Amino acid sequence: MTPAQIAGLAGALDEARLAGRAIDRLSLAHAALGLEDAYLIQEEGMRLRLARGDKAAGLKMGLTSKAKMEQMGVKSPIRGILSEEMRLSPGGALSLSRLIHPRIEPEIAFIIGRDLNGPQSPEAALEACSGVCAAMEVIDSRFKAFNFTLPDVIADNTSCCAFVLGEIRDPRRADLADLRMTLEINGQAVQEGTSAAIYGHPANSLFEVCSMMAAQCRAIKAGSVVLAGAATQAVALAPGMKVRAIVETLGTVALSVE
Ligand code: OOG
Ligand code: MG
């Protein structure tokens, strides 16, 4: 694809997000859309946001669990970019007014303590973290019917919409291998999973995003948030819902949907 085509598709996705209106998935008109171009579209989309005053907040992994791969029909882990405008206050409100078809999913998040430049192992990646916490991600595909191919969802910044972090814990005191993860709506458990569903271990997911960035000679900066990926399927949101994620021993985080 030419730089002009990449900018054009990033612009179309950006407009769809701002207008809260779904568009056709890009692969319908661009059957040959490849992964490399898709990541360029994703980055161009973030450049548009940063040019308007948004700030980089970190990275996320997506489709790292079987539950999500099966729900979305896409079988490969992907990475996306988090920005500060996406960050919600824990216990705060999420307005659905400008969203398309938002869903929520329970996650585990890492806070990077020192610049990560291609660590050698998941253990080494974890070593560089200053914090870990229960989290939730709100996803909102800009594509009609939440339907996409792998390049589509990468171009659409992996459906990123918003995220919220619980209380930050010391990663050296947390055993993340097999923690029960529950998503509650209005006090009822609607999804249950385990942290082991996230790429075998959430640290594997952290390591994978580090490796993806290192392959492009890029570090993950100290202070960045990294979402490891959902442990369960995502659940559609509606106004009035009180949503809470509970991660065994790690903590809880809640949002009210308006
Ligand atoms: C893609 C994003 C997947 C996760 O945690 O697996 C994701 C989507 O489901 O629309 O964020
Ligand atoms: Mg997610």
PDB file of C-alpha atoms and ligand atoms in Angstrom:
ATOM      1  CA  MET A   1       0.000   0.000   0.000  1.00  0.00           C
ATOM      2  CA  THR A   2       1.138   3.557  -0.603  1.00  0.00           C
ATOM      3  CA  PRO A   3       1.549   5.989   2.308  1.00  0.00           C
ATOM      4  CA  ALA A   4      -1.486   7.873   0.978  1.00  0.00           C
ATOM      5  CA  GLN A   5      -3.634   4.724   1.085  1.00  0.00           C
ATOM      6  CA  ILE A   6      -2.461   3.966   4.619  1.00  0.00           C
ATOM      7  CA  ALA A   7      -3.258   7.513   5.735  1.00  0.00           C
ATOM      8  CA  GLY A   8      -6.659   7.307   4.028  1.00  0.00           C
ATOM      9  CA  LEU A   9      -7.656   4.091   5.817  1.00  0.00           C
ATOM     10  CA  ALA A  10      -6.359   5.374   9.176  1.00  0.00           C
ATOM     11  CA  GLY A  11      -8.429   8.518   8.616  1.00  0.00           C
ATOM     12  CA  ALA A  12     -11.571   6.506   7.829  1.00  0.00           C
ATOM     13  CA  LEU A  13     -11.172   4.464  11.032  1.00  0.00           C
ATOM     14  CA  ASP A  14     -10.514   7.603  13.060  1.00  0.00           C
ATOM     15  CA  GLU A  15     -13.662   9.257  11.712  1.00  0.00           C
ATOM     16  CA  ALA A  16     -15.742   6.150  12.408  1.00  0.00           C
ATOM     17  CA  ARG A  17     -14.530   6.131  16.012  1.00  0.00           C
ATOM     18  CA  LEU A  18     -15.190   9.834  16.536  1.00  0.00           C
ATOM     19  CA  ALA A  19     -18.647   9.626  14.949  1.00  0.00           C
ATOM     20  CA  GLY A  20     -19.541   6.354  16.724  1.00  0.00           C
ATOM     21  CA  ARG A  21     -20.536   4.858  13.375  1.00  0.00           C
ATOM     22  CA  ALA A  22     -19.413   1.451  12.114  1.00  0.00           C
ATOM     23  CA  ILE A  23     -17.817   1.088   8.669  1.00  0.00           C
ATOM     24  CA  ASP A  24     -17.252  -1.885   6.365  1.00  0.00           C
ATOM     25  CA  ARG A  25     -14.206  -3.892   7.306  1.00  0.00           C
ATOM     26  CA  LEU A  26     -11.215  -2.752   5.259  1.00  0.00           C
ATOM     27  CA  SER A  27     -10.550  -6.201   3.769  1.00  0.00           C
ATOM     28  CA  LEU A  28     -13.835  -6.032   1.815  1.00  0.00           C
ATOM     29  CA  ALA A  29     -12.425  -3.324  -0.468  1.00  0.00           C
ATOM     30  CA  HIS A  30      -8.749  -4.248   0.058  1.00  0.00           C
ATOM     31  CA  ALA A  31      -8.600  -8.033  -0.103  1.00  0.00           C
ATOM     32  CA  ALA A  32      -4.797  -7.984  -0.128  1.00  0.00           C
ATOM     33  CA  LEU A  33      -4.454  -5.960   3.087  1.00  0.00           C
ATOM     34  CA  GLY A  34      -1.446  -7.514   4.856  1.00  0.00           C
ATOM     35  CA  LEU A  35      -0.285  -7.531   8.460  1.00  0.00           C
ATOM     36  CA  GLU A  36       2.538  -5.057   7.890  1.00  0.00           C
ATOM     37  CA  ASP A  37       0.243  -2.486   6.291  1.00  0.00           C
ATOM     38  CA  ALA A  38      -2.330  -3.138   9.014  1.00  0.00           C
ATOM     39  CA  TYR A  39       0.186  -2.224  11.731  1.00  0.00           C
ATOM     40  CA  LEU A  40       1.147   0.903   9.747  1.00  0.00           C
ATOM     41  CA  ILE A  41      -2.541   1.919   9.641  1.00  0.00           C
ATOM     42  CA  GLN A  42      -2.765   1.301  13.408  1.00  0.00           C
ATOM     43  CA  GLU A  43       0.261   3.533  14.033  1.00  0.00           C
ATOM     44  CA  GLU A  44      -0.991   6.242  11.707  1.00  0.00           C
ATOM     45  CA  GLY A  45      -4.302   6.200  13.617  1.00  0.00           C
ATOM     46  CA  MET A  46      -2.437   6.732  16.887  1.00  0.00           C
ATOM     47  CA  ARG A  47      -0.415   9.562  15.299  1.00  0.00           C
ATOM     48  CA  LEU A  48      -3.719  11.297  14.493  1.00  0.00           C
ATOM     49  CA  ARG A  49      -4.781  11.016  18.131  1.00  0.00           C
ATOM     50  CA  LEU A  50      -1.420  12.212  19.482  1.00  0.00           C
ATOM     51  CA  ALA A  51      -1.487  15.205  17.096  1.00  0.00           C
ATOM     52  CA  ARG A  52      -4.750  16.240  18.781  1.00  0.00           C
ATOM     53  CA  GLY A  53      -3.174  16.165  22.240  1.00  0.00           C
ATOM     54  CA  ASP A  54      -3.670  12.561  23.364  1.00  0.00           C
ATOM     55  CA  LYS A  55      -0.654  10.829  24.967  1.00  0.00           C
ATOM     56  CA  ALA A  56       0.765   7.330  24.662  1.00  0.00           C
ATOM     57  CA  ALA A  57      -0.043   5.122  27.675  1.00  0.00           C
ATOM     58  CA  GLY A  58       1.265   1.707  26.668  1.00  0.00           C
ATOM     59  CA  LEU A  59       0.416  -1.401  24.705  1.00  0.00           C
ATOM     60  CA  LYS A  60      -2.036  -4.274  24.795  1.00  0.00           C
ATOM     61  CA  MET A  61      -2.077  -7.810  23.617  1.00  0.00           C
ATOM     62  CA  GLY A  62      -5.261  -9.254  22.175  1.00  0.00           C
ATOM     63  CA  LEU A  63      -6.517 -12.687  21.188  1.00  0.00           C
ATOM     64  CA  THR A  64      -4.101 -14.359  23.599  1.00  0.00           C
ATOM     65  CA  SER A  65      -6.773 -16.696  24.988  1.00  0.00           C
ATOM     66  CA  LYS A  66      -8.713 -19.530  23.334  1.00  0.00           C
ATOM     67  CA  ALA A  67     -11.977 -17.997  24.572  1.00  0.00           C
ATOM     68  CA  LYS A  68     -11.287 -14.802  22.636  1.00  0.00           C
ATOM     69  CA  MET A  69      -9.908 -16.529  19.537  1.00  0.00           C
ATOM     70  CA  GLU A  70     -13.052 -18.631  19.348  1.00  0.00           C
ATOM     71  CA  GLN A  71     -15.368 -15.699  20.037  1.00  0.00           C
ATOM     72  CA  MET A  72     -13.772 -13.577  17.292  1.00  0.00           C
ATOM     73  CA  GLY A  73     -12.863 -16.343  14.821  1.00  0.00           C
ATOM     74  CA  VAL A  74      -9.289 -15.013  14.617  1.00  0.00           C
ATOM     75  CA  LYS A  75      -6.444 -17.259  15.695  1.00  0.00           C
ATOM     76  CA  SER A  76      -3.345 -15.188  16.232  1.00  0.00           C
ATOM     77  CA  PRO A  77      -2.260 -12.848  19.049  1.00  0.00           C
ATOM     78  CA  ILE A  78      -2.124  -9.174  18.096  1.00  0.00           C
ATOM     79  CA  ARG A  79      -0.884  -5.971  19.700  1.00  0.00           C
ATOM     80  CA  GLY A  80      -2.492  -2.551  19.976  1.00  0.00           C
ATOM     81  CA  ILE A  81      -1.616   0.877  21.356  1.00  0.00           C
ATOM     82  CA  LEU A  82      -3.120   2.384  24.525  1.00  0.00           C
ATOM     83  CA  SER A  83      -3.484   6.125  25.008  1.00  0.00           C
ATOM     84  CA  GLU A  84      -4.266   8.272  28.027  1.00  0.00           C
ATOM     85  CA  GLU A  85      -7.673   9.272  26.611  1.00  0.00           C
ATOM     86  CA  MET A  86      -8.618   5.599  26.897  1.00  0.00           C
ATOM     87  CA  ARG A  87      -7.816   5.441  30.613  1.00  0.00           C
ATOM     88  CA  LEU A  88     -10.871   5.434  32.918  1.00  0.00           C
ATOM     89  CA  SER A  89     -10.894   6.060  36.679  1.00  0.00           C
ATOM     90  CA  PRO A  90     -11.353   2.905  38.737  1.00  0.00           C
ATOM     91  CA  GLY A  91     -14.890   2.857  40.132  1.00  0.00           C
ATOM     92  CA  GLY A  92     -15.835   5.618  37.691  1.00  0.00           C
ATOM     93  CA  ALA A  93     -18.340   5.899  34.873  1.00  0.00           C
ATOM     94  CA  LEU A  94     -18.135   4.835  31.251  1.00  0.00           C
ATOM     95  CA  SER A  95     -20.452   6.733  28.918  1.00  0.00           C
ATOM     96  CA  LEU A  96     -21.689   4.696  25.967  1.00  0.00           C
ATOM     97  CA  SER A  97     -22.990   7.769  24.169  1.00  0.00           C
ATOM     98  CA  ARG A  98     -20.362   7.882  21.414  1.00  0.00           C
ATOM     99  CA  LEU A  99     -19.567   4.174  21.239  1.00  0.00           C
ATOM    100  CA  ILE A 100     -20.707   1.712  18.562  1.00  0.00           C
ATOM    101  CA  HIS A 101     -21.164  -1.754  20.115  1.00  0.00           C
ATOM    102  CA  PRO A 102     -18.914  -1.806  23.176  1.00  0.00           C
ATOM    103  CA  ARG A 103     -17.961  -4.945  25.063  1.00  0.00           C
ATOM    104  CA  ILE A 104     -15.938  -5.464  28.231  1.00  0.00           C
ATOM    105  CA  GLU A 105     -13.452  -8.134  29.254  1.00  0.00           C
ATOM    106  CA  PRO A 106     -11.439  -8.979  32.366  1.00  0.00           C
ATOM    107  CA  GLU A 107      -7.679  -8.599  32.057  1.00  0.00           C
ATOM    108  CA  ILE A 108      -4.413  -8.433  33.969  1.00  0.00           C
ATOM    109  CA  ALA A 109      -2.218  -5.353  33.439  1.00  0.00           C
ATOM    110  CA  PHE A 110       1.481  -4.808  33.992  1.00  0.00           C
ATOM    111  CA  ILE A 111       3.206  -1.490  34.755  1.00  0.00           C
ATOM    112  CA  ILE A 112       6.664  -1.362  33.202  1.00  0.00           C
ATOM    113  CA  GLY A 113       9.273  -0.229  35.753  1.00  0.00           C
ATOM    114  CA  ARG A 114      12.294   0.202  33.472  1.00  0.00           C
ATOM    115  CA  ASP A 115      12.643   0.367  29.696  1.00  0.00           C
ATOM    116  CA  LEU A 116      12.200  -3.110  28.226  1.00  0.00           C
ATOM    117  CA  ASN A 117      14.383  -3.807  25.254  1.00  0.00           C
ATOM    118  CA  GLY A 118      13.935  -7.363  24.047  1.00  0.00           C
ATOM    119  CA  PRO A 119      14.105  -9.284  27.360  1.00  0.00           C
ATOM    120  CA  GLN A 120      15.381 -12.847  27.118  1.00  0.00           C
ATOM    121  CA  SER A 121      12.459 -14.587  28.849  1.00  0.00           C
ATOM    122  CA  PRO A 122       9.014 -14.025  30.383  1.00  0.00           C
ATOM    123  CA  GLU A 123      10.704 -14.066  33.805  1.00  0.00           C
ATOM    124  CA  ALA A 124      13.090 -11.286  32.725  1.00  0.00           C
ATOM    125  CA  ALA A 125      10.162  -9.248  31.355  1.00  0.00           C
ATOM    126  CA  LEU A 126       8.305  -9.673  34.652  1.00  0.00           C
ATOM    127  CA  GLU A 127      11.452  -8.608  36.539  1.00  0.00           C
ATOM    128  CA  ALA A 128      11.291  -5.215  34.785  1.00  0.00           C
ATOM    129  CA  CYS A 129       7.717  -4.555  35.954  1.00  0.00           C
ATOM    130  CA  SER A 130       6.999  -2.250  38.876  1.00  0.00           C
ATOM    131  CA  GLY A 131       3.389  -3.305  39.221  1.00  0.00           C
ATOM    132  CA  VAL A 132       0.625  -5.699  38.259  1.00  0.00           C
ATOM    133  CA  CYS A 133      -3.127  -5.360  38.732  1.00  0.00           C
ATOM    134  CA  ALA A 134      -6.629  -6.513  37.889  1.00  0.00           C
ATOM    135  CA  ALA A 135      -7.925  -4.593  34.877  1.00  0.00           C
ATOM    136  CA  MET A 136     -10.760  -4.391  32.389  1.00  0.00           C
ATOM    137  CA  GLU A 137     -10.648  -3.468  28.740  1.00  0.00           C
ATOM    138  CA  VAL A 138     -13.561  -1.961  26.822  1.00  0.00           C
ATOM    139  CA  ILE A 139     -13.376  -2.935  23.166  1.00  0.00           C
ATOM    140  CA  ASP A 140     -15.486  -1.388  20.415  1.00  0.00           C
ATOM    141  CA  SER A 141     -14.771  -2.542  16.881  1.00  0.00           C
ATOM    142  CA  ARG A 142     -15.174   0.176  14.303  1.00  0.00           C
ATOM    143  CA  PHE A 143     -16.394  -2.511  11.883  1.00  0.00           C
ATOM    144  CA  LYS A 144     -19.998  -3.449  11.244  1.00  0.00           C
ATOM    145  CA  ALA A 145     -21.255  -6.416  13.280  1.00  0.00           C
ATOM    146  CA  PHE A 146     -17.916  -6.632  15.167  1.00  0.00           C
ATOM    147  CA  ASN A 147     -16.758  -8.702  12.222  1.00  0.00           C
ATOM    148  CA  PHE A 148     -13.180  -8.657  10.937  1.00  0.00           C
ATOM    149  CA  THR A 149     -10.143 -10.521   9.645  1.00  0.00           C
ATOM    150  CA  LEU A 150      -6.768 -10.408  11.380  1.00  0.00           C
ATOM    151  CA  PRO A 151      -5.434  -7.433   9.326  1.00  0.00           C
ATOM    152  CA  ASP A 152      -8.729  -5.555   9.818  1.00  0.00           C
ATOM    153  CA  VAL A 153      -8.620  -5.755  13.607  1.00  0.00           C
ATOM    154  CA  ILE A 154      -4.924  -4.818  13.704  1.00  0.00           C
ATOM    155  CA  ALA A 155      -5.605  -1.741  11.538  1.00  0.00           C
ATOM    156  CA  ASP A 156      -8.471  -0.869  13.929  1.00  0.00           C
ATOM    157  CA  ASN A 157      -5.993  -0.758  16.850  1.00  0.00           C
ATOM    158  CA  THR A 158      -7.261  -4.175  18.004  1.00  0.00           C
ATOM    159  CA  SER A 159     -10.709  -2.727  18.840  1.00  0.00           C
ATOM    160  CA  CYS A 160      -9.196  -0.607  21.691  1.00  0.00           C
ATOM    161  CA  CYS A 161     -11.678   1.735  23.284  1.00  0.00           C
ATOM    162  CA  ALA A 162     -10.903   2.167  26.991  1.00  0.00           C
ATOM    163  CA  PHE A 163      -9.212   0.504  29.944  1.00  0.00           C
ATOM    164  CA  VAL A 164      -9.320   0.711  33.707  1.00  0.00           C
ATOM    165  CA  LEU A 165      -6.744  -0.469  36.232  1.00  0.00           C
ATOM    166  CA  GLY A 166      -7.299  -1.733  39.776  1.00  0.00           C
ATOM    167  CA  GLU A 167      -4.969  -1.180  42.694  1.00  0.00           C
ATOM    168  CA  ILE A 168      -1.345  -1.737  41.673  1.00  0.00           C
ATOM    169  CA  ARG A 169       0.391  -4.655  43.410  1.00  0.00           C
ATOM    170  CA  ASP A 170       4.041  -5.667  43.730  1.00  0.00           C
ATOM    171  CA  PRO A 171       4.713  -8.185  40.924  1.00  0.00           C
ATOM    172  CA  ARG A 172       7.357  -9.904  43.068  1.00  0.00           C
ATOM    173  CA  ARG A 173       4.665 -10.891  45.545  1.00  0.00           C
ATOM    174  CA  ALA A 174       2.108 -12.072  43.032  1.00  0.00           C
ATOM    175  CA  ASP A 175       1.947 -15.596  41.615  1.00  0.00           C
ATOM    176  CA  LEU A 176       0.092 -15.000  38.357  1.00  0.00           C
ATOM    177  CA  ALA A 177       0.104 -18.586  37.070  1.00  0.00           C
ATOM    178  CA  ASP A 178      -3.472 -19.707  37.739  1.00  0.00           C
ATOM    179  CA  LEU A 179      -5.679 -17.007  39.232  1.00  0.00           C
ATOM    180  CA  ARG A 180      -9.458 -17.225  38.956  1.00  0.00           C
ATOM    181  CA  MET A 181     -10.780 -14.280  36.933  1.00  0.00           C
ATOM    182  CA  THR A 182     -14.458 -13.346  37.138  1.00  0.00           C
ATOM    183  CA  LEU A 183     -16.471 -10.730  35.294  1.00  0.00           C
ATOM    184  CA  GLU A 184     -19.581  -9.633  37.187  1.00  0.00           C
ATOM    185  CA  ILE A 185     -22.486  -7.608  35.891  1.00  0.00           C
ATOM    186  CA  ASN A 186     -24.827  -6.190  38.540  1.00  0.00           C
ATOM    187  CA  GLY A 187     -23.357  -8.601  41.082  1.00  0.00           C
ATOM    188  CA  GLN A 188     -23.822 -11.736  38.930  1.00  0.00           C
ATOM    189  CA  ALA A 189     -20.836 -13.636  37.517  1.00  0.00           C
ATOM    190  CA  VAL A 190     -21.243 -13.676  33.733  1.00  0.00           C
ATOM    191  CA  GLN A 191     -17.767 -14.898  32.698  1.00  0.00           C
ATOM    192  CA  GLU A 192     -15.239 -17.021  34.565  1.00  0.00           C
ATOM    193  CA  GLY A 193     -11.726 -17.892  33.514  1.00  0.00           C
ATOM    194  CA  THR A 194      -8.186 -18.280  34.765  1.00  0.00           C
ATOM    195  CA  SER A 195      -5.028 -16.260  34.210  1.00  0.00           C
ATOM    196  CA  ALA A 196      -3.512 -19.465  32.799  1.00  0.00           C
ATOM    197  CA  ALA A 197      -5.809 -18.935  29.796  1.00  0.00           C
ATOM    198  CA  ILE A 198      -3.795 -15.814  28.903  1.00  0.00           C
ATOM    199  CA  TYR A 199      -1.082 -17.338  26.703  1.00  0.00           C
ATOM    200  CA  GLY A 200      -0.402 -20.033  29.310  1.00  0.00           C
ATOM    201  CA  HIS A 201       0.700 -17.297  31.759  1.00  0.00           C
ATOM    202  CA  PRO A 202       0.203 -13.504  31.598  1.00  0.00           C
ATOM    203  CA  ALA A 203       4.003 -13.045  31.623  1.00  0.00           C
ATOM    204  CA  ASN A 204       4.169 -14.976  28.320  1.00  0.00           C
ATOM    205  CA  SER A 205       1.895 -12.352  26.824  1.00  0.00           C
ATOM    206  CA  LEU A 206       4.102  -9.561  28.206  1.00  0.00           C
ATOM    207  CA  PHE A 207       7.137 -11.313  26.739  1.00  0.00           C
ATOM    208  CA  GLU A 208       5.394 -11.658  23.367  1.00  0.00           C
ATOM    209  CA  VAL A 209       4.650  -7.933  23.095  1.00  0.00           C
ATOM    210  CA  CYS A 210       8.261  -7.159  24.112  1.00  0.00           C
ATOM    211  CA  SER A 211       9.494  -9.518  21.380  1.00  0.00           C
ATOM    212  CA  MET A 212       7.170  -7.932  18.803  1.00  0.00           C
ATOM    213  CA  MET A 213       8.537  -4.494  19.656  1.00  0.00           C
ATOM    214  CA  ALA A 214      12.160  -5.705  19.802  1.00  0.00           C
ATOM    215  CA  ALA A 215      11.729  -7.145  16.297  1.00  0.00           C
ATOM    216  CA  GLN A 216      11.227  -3.525  15.223  1.00  0.00           C
ATOM    217  CA  CYS A 217      14.124  -2.299  17.405  1.00  0.00           C
ATOM    218  CA  ARG A 218      11.719  -0.550  19.757  1.00  0.00           C
ATOM    219  CA  ALA A 219      11.697  -0.554  23.548  1.00  0.00           C
ATOM    220  CA  ILE A 220       8.677  -0.460  25.839  1.00  0.00           C
ATOM    221  CA  LYS A 221       9.168   2.636  27.966  1.00  0.00           C
ATOM    222  CA  ALA A 222       9.190   2.727  31.763  1.00  0.00           C
ATOM    223  CA  GLY A 223       5.766   3.778  33.026  1.00  0.00           C
ATOM    224  CA  SER A 224       3.894   2.069  30.183  1.00  0.00           C
ATOM    225  CA  VAL A 225       0.808  -0.019  30.881  1.00  0.00           C
ATOM    226  CA  VAL A 226       0.660  -3.423  29.178  1.00  0.00           C
ATOM    227  CA  LEU A 227      -2.673  -5.260  29.044  1.00  0.00           C
ATOM    228  CA  ALA A 228      -1.984  -8.989  28.769  1.00  0.00           C
ATOM    229  CA  GLY A 229      -5.266  -9.938  27.053  1.00  0.00           C
ATOM    230  CA  ALA A 230      -8.669 -11.151  28.151  1.00  0.00           C
ATOM    231  CA  ALA A 231      -9.041 -14.443  29.986  1.00  0.00           C
ATOM    232  CA  THR A 232     -12.692 -14.890  28.940  1.00  0.00           C
ATOM    233  CA  GLN A 233     -15.053 -13.844  26.193  1.00  0.00           C
ATOM    234  CA  ALA A 234     -16.060 -10.169  26.118  1.00  0.00           C
ATOM    235  CA  VAL A 235     -19.574  -9.145  27.208  1.00  0.00           C
ATOM    236  CA  ALA A 236     -21.776  -6.513  25.524  1.00  0.00           C
ATOM    237  CA  LEU A 237     -22.393  -3.368  27.584  1.00  0.00           C
ATOM    238  CA  ALA A 238     -25.667  -1.516  28.161  1.00  0.00           C
ATOM    239  CA  PRO A 239     -26.472   1.618  30.193  1.00  0.00           C
ATOM    240  CA  GLY A 240     -27.135   1.006  33.882  1.00  0.00           C
ATOM    241  CA  MET A 241     -24.764  -1.932  34.228  1.00  0.00           C
ATOM    242  CA  LYS A 242     -22.382  -2.117  37.172  1.00  0.00           C
ATOM    243  CA  VAL A 243     -19.399  -4.114  35.971  1.00  0.00           C
ATOM    244  CA  ARG A 244     -16.644  -5.596  38.112  1.00  0.00           C
ATOM    245  CA  ALA A 245     -13.630  -7.782  37.403  1.00  0.00           C
ATOM    246  CA  ILE A 246     -12.261  -9.883  40.230  1.00  0.00           C
ATOM    247  CA  VAL A 247      -8.837 -11.477  39.948  1.00  0.00           C
ATOM    248  CA  GLU A 248      -8.158 -13.923  42.764  1.00  0.00           C
ATOM    249  CA  THR A 249      -5.578 -12.500  45.229  1.00  0.00           C
ATOM    250  CA  LEU A 250      -4.721  -9.609  42.865  1.00  0.00           C
ATOM    251  CA  GLY A 251      -7.776  -7.414  43.389  1.00  0.00           C
ATOM    252  CA  THR A 252     -10.928  -6.033  41.819  1.00  0.00           C
ATOM    253  CA  VAL A 253     -11.830  -3.133  39.579  1.00  0.00           C
ATOM    254  CA  ALA A 254     -15.256  -1.717  38.782  1.00  0.00           C
ATOM    255  CA  LEU A 255     -17.052   0.639  36.390  1.00  0.00           C
ATOM    256  CA  SER A 256     -20.589   2.011  36.106  1.00  0.00           C
ATOM    257  CA  VAL A 257     -21.988   2.124  32.605  1.00  0.00           C
ATOM    258  CA  GLU A 258     -24.047   5.169  31.622  1.00  0.00           C
TER     259      GLU A 258
HETATM  260  C1  OOG B   1      -9.996  -7.801  19.413  1.00  0.00           C
HETATM  261  C2  OOG B   1      -9.260  -7.445  20.679  1.00  0.00           C
HETATM  262  C3  OOG B   1      -9.005  -8.649  21.548  1.00  0.00           C
HETATM  263  C4  OOG B   1      -8.270  -9.417  23.867  1.00  0.00           C
HETATM  264  O1  OOG B   1      -8.031  -9.121  25.039  1.00  0.00           O
HETATM  265  O2  OOG B   1      -8.282 -10.582  23.477  1.00  0.00           O
HETATM  266  C5  OOG B   1      -8.578  -8.310  22.910  1.00  0.00           C
HETATM  267  C6  OOG B   1     -11.480  -7.982  19.611  1.00  0.00           C
HETATM  268  O3  OOG B   1     -11.901  -8.906  20.311  1.00  0.00           O
HETATM  269  O4  OOG B   1     -12.243  -7.192  19.045  1.00  0.00           O
HETATM  270  O5  OOG B   1      -8.465  -7.178  23.329  1.00  0.00           O
HETATM  271 MG    MG B   2      -8.431  -7.135  25.522  1.00  0.00          MG
END
